[in-house]
Short mmCIF file of C-alpha atoms in Angstrom, two decimals:
data_model
loop_
_atom_site.label_atom_id
_atom_site.label_comp_id
_atom_site.label_asym_id
_atom_site.label_seq_id
_atom_site.Cartn_x
_atom_site.Cartn_y
_atom_site.Cartn_z
CA GLU A 13 0.07 -0.02 -0.06
CA ILE A 14 1.35 3.40 -1.02
CA VAL A 15 1.59 5.93 1.81
CA LEU A 16 1.42 9.62 1.08
CA THR A 17 3.28 12.11 3.46
CA GLN A 18 2.60 15.70 3.18
CA SER A 19 4.78 18.51 4.47
CA PRO A 20 4.77 20.78 6.18
CA GLY A 21 1.84 20.06 8.42
CA THR A 22 1.02 23.69 8.73
CA LEU A 23 2.22 26.60 6.56
CA SER A 24 1.72 30.09 8.08
CA LEU A 25 1.80 32.71 5.28
CA SER A 26 0.34 36.09 4.38
CA PRO A 27 -1.92 36.95 1.53
CA GLY A 28 0.19 37.71 -1.54
CA GLU A 29 2.86 35.16 -0.59
CA ARG A 30 3.83 32.03 -2.41
CA ALA A 31 2.83 28.64 -0.96
CA THR A 32 4.71 25.40 -1.64
CA LEU A 33 3.13 22.15 -0.47
CA SER A 34 4.96 18.82 -0.71
CA CYS A 35 3.52 15.37 -1.09
CA ARG A 36 5.87 12.38 -0.96
CA ALA A 37 4.92 8.78 -1.82
CA SER A 38 6.36 5.69 -0.32
CA GLN A 39 6.56 4.12 -3.86
CA SER A 40 6.57 5.57 -7.36
CA VAL A 41 3.09 6.92 -8.46
CA SER A 42 2.00 7.27 -11.94
CA SER A 43 1.56 10.90 -12.78
CA ARG A 44 -1.99 10.18 -14.10
CA TYR A 45 -2.94 9.02 -10.59
CA LEU A 46 -1.94 12.01 -8.45
CA ALA A 47 -4.50 14.71 -7.47
CA TRP A 48 -4.91 17.58 -5.08
CA TYR A 49 -7.90 18.88 -3.16
CA GLN A 50 -8.77 21.93 -1.07
CA HIS A 51 -10.96 21.48 1.91
CA LYS A 52 -12.45 24.43 4.13
CA PRO A 53 -14.21 23.76 7.37
CA GLY A 54 -17.95 22.94 6.86
CA GLN A 55 -17.57 22.81 2.99
CA ALA A 56 -17.29 20.10 0.44
CA PRO A 57 -13.70 19.24 -0.56
CA ARG A 58 -12.87 20.64 -3.94
CA LEU A 59 -10.72 19.04 -6.75
CA LEU A 60 -7.91 21.44 -7.62
CA MET A 61 -5.53 19.35 -9.85
CA PHE A 62 -5.55 15.95 -11.48
CA GLY A 63 -2.87 14.14 -13.32
CA VAL A 64 -0.25 16.14 -11.33
CA SER A 65 -0.62 19.29 -13.29
CA SER A 66 -3.99 19.62 -14.89
CA ARG A 67 -6.24 22.28 -13.33
CA ALA A 68 -9.86 21.27 -12.55
CA THR A 69 -12.68 23.37 -14.01
CA GLY A 70 -12.80 26.79 -12.49
CA ILE A 71 -9.44 26.61 -10.69
CA PRO A 72 -7.49 29.82 -11.09
CA ASP A 73 -3.99 29.71 -12.69
CA ARG A 74 -2.26 30.74 -9.52
CA PHE A 75 -2.61 27.06 -8.51
CA SER A 76 0.02 24.70 -10.18
CA GLY A 77 1.17 21.16 -9.75
CA SER A 78 4.42 19.61 -10.50
CA GLY A 79 6.40 16.46 -9.73
CA SER A 80 6.95 12.82 -10.80
CA GLY A 81 7.81 9.53 -9.19
CA THR A 82 7.62 9.89 -5.56
CA ASP A 83 7.84 13.70 -5.03
CA PHE A 84 4.94 16.02 -5.93
CA THR A 85 4.41 19.81 -5.28
CA LEU A 86 1.32 22.06 -5.20
CA THR A 87 2.25 25.75 -5.69
CA ILE A 88 -0.07 28.70 -5.01
CA SER A 89 1.81 31.58 -6.54
CA LYS A 90 0.10 34.41 -4.67
CA LEU A 91 -2.12 33.53 -1.88
CA GLU A 92 -5.62 35.03 -1.93
CA PRO A 93 -7.78 35.24 1.32
CA GLU A 94 -9.96 32.43 0.00
CA ASP A 95 -6.96 30.06 -0.38
CA PHE A 96 -6.50 29.63 3.36
CA ALA A 97 -7.55 25.93 3.84
CA VAL A 98 -6.40 22.45 4.19
CA TYR A 99 -4.87 20.77 1.19
CA TYR A 100 -4.70 17.06 0.48
CA CYS A 101 -2.82 15.05 -2.17
CA GLN A 102 -4.39 11.73 -3.26
CA GLN A 103 -3.26 8.79 -5.30
CA TYR A 104 -5.18 6.11 -7.03
CA GLY A 105 -4.14 2.51 -6.55
CA THR A 106 -5.13 -0.25 -8.99
CA SER A 107 -6.86 -2.46 -6.35
CA PRO A 108 -8.70 -0.05 -6.76
CA THR A 109 -8.11 2.21 -3.70
CA TRP A 110 -7.78 5.93 -3.20
CA THR A 111 -5.24 7.07 -0.60
CA PHE A 112 -4.96 10.54 0.80
CA GLY A 113 -2.04 12.33 2.47
CA GLN A 114 -2.69 13.67 6.02
CA GLY A 115 -3.08 17.25 4.79
CA THR A 116 -1.33 20.52 4.92
CA LYS A 117 -3.02 23.47 6.53
CA VAL A 118 -2.41 26.88 4.92
CA GLU A 119 -3.13 29.42 7.65
CA ILE A 120 -2.88 33.25 7.82
CA LYS A 121 0.27 34.37 9.47
CA GLN B 13 -25.17 22.66 -11.13
CA VAL B 14 -23.83 19.34 -9.50
CA GLN B 15 -25.25 18.82 -6.09
CA LEU B 16 -24.52 15.98 -3.71
CA VAL B 17 -26.46 16.18 -0.42
CA GLU B 18 -25.88 13.54 2.36
CA SER B 19 -28.33 12.72 5.00
CA GLY B 20 -29.10 10.15 7.74
CA GLY B 21 -26.12 10.89 10.10
CA GLY B 22 -26.65 10.85 13.81
CA VAL B 23 -25.54 9.23 17.15
CA VAL B 24 -25.44 5.52 17.26
CA GLN B 25 -24.26 3.07 20.05
CA PRO B 26 -21.22 0.84 19.50
CA GLY B 27 -22.41 -2.29 17.69
CA GLY B 28 -25.34 -0.53 16.18
CA SER B 29 -26.39 0.18 12.56
CA LEU B 30 -27.22 3.26 10.40
CA ARG B 31 -27.86 3.99 6.78
CA LEU B 32 -26.58 7.07 5.16
CA SER B 33 -28.09 8.46 1.83
CA CYS B 34 -26.84 10.91 -0.82
CA THR B 35 -29.16 12.52 -3.19
CA ALA B 36 -27.57 13.70 -6.48
CA SER B 37 -28.81 16.32 -8.90
CA GLY B 38 -27.50 18.47 -11.74
CA PHE B 39 -25.88 15.53 -13.61
CA ILE B 40 -26.71 12.04 -15.04
CA PHE B 41 -26.29 10.03 -11.88
CA SER B 42 -26.19 6.68 -13.73
CA ASP B 43 -23.12 7.84 -15.72
CA TYR B 44 -20.89 8.13 -12.65
CA CYS B 45 -19.18 5.85 -10.15
CA MET B 46 -19.85 6.97 -6.60
CA HIS B 47 -17.72 7.06 -3.39
CA TRP B 48 -17.96 7.40 0.27
CA VAL B 49 -15.07 9.17 1.86
CA ARG B 50 -14.88 9.99 5.56
CA GLN B 51 -13.04 12.30 7.85
CA ALA B 52 -12.69 11.44 11.63
CA PRO B 53 -12.43 14.53 13.87
CA GLY B 54 -9.09 16.16 13.63
CA LYS B 55 -7.93 13.64 10.99
CA GLY B 56 -7.47 13.51 7.27
CA LEU B 57 -9.58 12.06 4.48
CA GLU B 58 -10.13 8.37 4.30
CA TRP B 59 -11.68 6.57 1.34
CA VAL B 60 -14.44 4.11 2.34
CA ALA B 61 -16.07 2.58 -0.62
CA LEU B 62 -16.79 2.88 -4.30
CA ILE B 63 -19.69 1.54 -6.39
CA TRP B 64 -19.66 1.27 -10.20
CA TYR B 65 -22.07 3.44 -12.21
CA ASP B 66 -24.40 0.49 -12.78
CA GLY B 67 -23.93 -1.08 -9.27
CA THR B 68 -22.22 -4.11 -10.74
CA ASN B 69 -18.83 -3.62 -8.91
CA LYS B 70 -18.21 -2.50 -5.30
CA TYR B 71 -14.96 -1.90 -3.56
CA TYR B 72 -14.26 -1.28 0.09
CA ALA B 73 -11.42 -0.01 2.36
CA ASP B 74 -10.12 -2.89 4.57
CA SER B 75 -11.16 -0.85 7.71
CA VAL B 76 -14.90 -1.31 6.74
CA LYS B 77 -14.98 -4.48 4.65
CA GLY B 78 -17.66 -6.99 5.87
CA ARG B 79 -19.40 -4.23 7.97
CA PHE B 80 -20.35 -1.56 5.48
CA THR B 81 -22.35 -1.98 2.12
CA ILE B 82 -22.50 0.49 -0.61
CA SER B 83 -25.50 0.58 -2.93
CA ARG B 84 -27.33 2.81 -5.23
CA ASP B 85 -30.80 3.49 -6.82
CA ASN B 86 -30.15 5.01 -10.24
CA SER B 87 -34.03 5.60 -10.64
CA LYS B 88 -33.98 7.83 -7.59
CA ASN B 89 -30.40 9.34 -8.04
CA THR B 90 -29.51 8.09 -4.63
CA LEU B 91 -26.43 6.63 -3.16
CA PHE B 92 -26.49 4.62 0.15
CA LEU B 93 -24.14 3.35 2.76
CA GLN B 94 -25.35 0.76 5.13
CA MET B 95 -23.08 0.68 8.25
CA ASN B 96 -23.32 -2.27 10.74
CA SER B 97 -21.34 -3.28 13.67
CA LEU B 98 -20.32 0.30 14.29
CA ARG B 99 -17.32 1.15 16.27
CA ALA B 100 -16.01 4.38 18.07
CA GLU B 101 -13.42 4.72 15.40
CA ASP B 102 -16.18 5.01 12.67
CA THR B 103 -17.15 8.39 14.14
CA ALA B 104 -16.49 10.85 11.17
CA PHE B 105 -18.07 13.12 8.68
CA TYR B 106 -19.06 10.95 5.68
CA TYR B 107 -18.90 12.61 2.30
CA CYS B 108 -20.41 11.23 -0.92
CA ALA B 109 -18.48 12.07 -4.07
CA ARG B 110 -18.48 11.12 -7.76
CA THR B 111 -15.92 9.82 -10.16
CA LYS B 112 -16.09 9.34 -13.95
CA ALA B 113 -15.77 5.63 -14.83
CA ALA B 114 -13.20 6.65 -17.48
CA ALA B 115 -11.14 8.69 -15.04
CA LEU B 116 -11.37 6.63 -11.66
CA TYR B 117 -8.10 8.26 -10.48
CA TYR B 118 -9.66 11.40 -9.20
CA ILE B 119 -12.84 12.59 -7.51
CA ASP B 120 -14.42 15.63 -9.24
CA TYR B 121 -17.39 16.57 -6.95
CA TRP B 122 -18.08 16.02 -3.39
CA GLY B 123 -21.03 16.69 -0.96
CA GLN B 124 -20.81 18.69 2.26
CA GLY B 125 -20.98 15.59 4.52
CA SER B 126 -23.09 13.99 7.17
CA LEU B 127 -21.83 13.39 10.69
CA LEU B 128 -21.89 9.94 12.32
CA THR B 129 -21.07 9.71 15.97
CA VAL B 130 -20.57 6.33 17.49
CA SER B 131 -20.88 6.60 21.29
CA SER B 132 -22.54 5.00 24.29
#
């Protein structure tokens, strides 16, 4: 079973700053099978990125994804107030299973 | 627009049962595979179960296998999760979510969740 480890656990930043979130897999993950989600308290999680670097419908271009193999990154180029949330990476395994990282909280500094 | 609305959560004693429902609208329900994903208090997301768009295939996380059953009624655009032999560690928000059969590797829409509390 592939384990996803996200870092840091919490990122304290100010609006306008750049956020870099890491997701490391315990084994190599196909790029097609890596996605990112945003989750705010009391709301439905929202798909941000799929296939590592493809933005979901309606996601602004300040969000970008990169990486391959075991190391993946979600970057928010300039944080807007609505971007403060918890972010999860997720990989698809062929059992099939869907595995999430433990999340990175992006909070206002 | 796409809407997924969960219902049926509540407080149940350990060993008890509960059935969650999820009503879908704004898309052709029978074209999509559907998930249940949960989030325990203070924890991250955990995938629970998936059902194929036509109900023919079902998959479960090891943590719920043999205790939970996912099902759907495409005539009523509704997804279900029957939960038996409930344990304290099943306490969580339960989200229903959809996935295209041709793109199983990501989940494109989620509901807002329904809270299950297992406590005596």
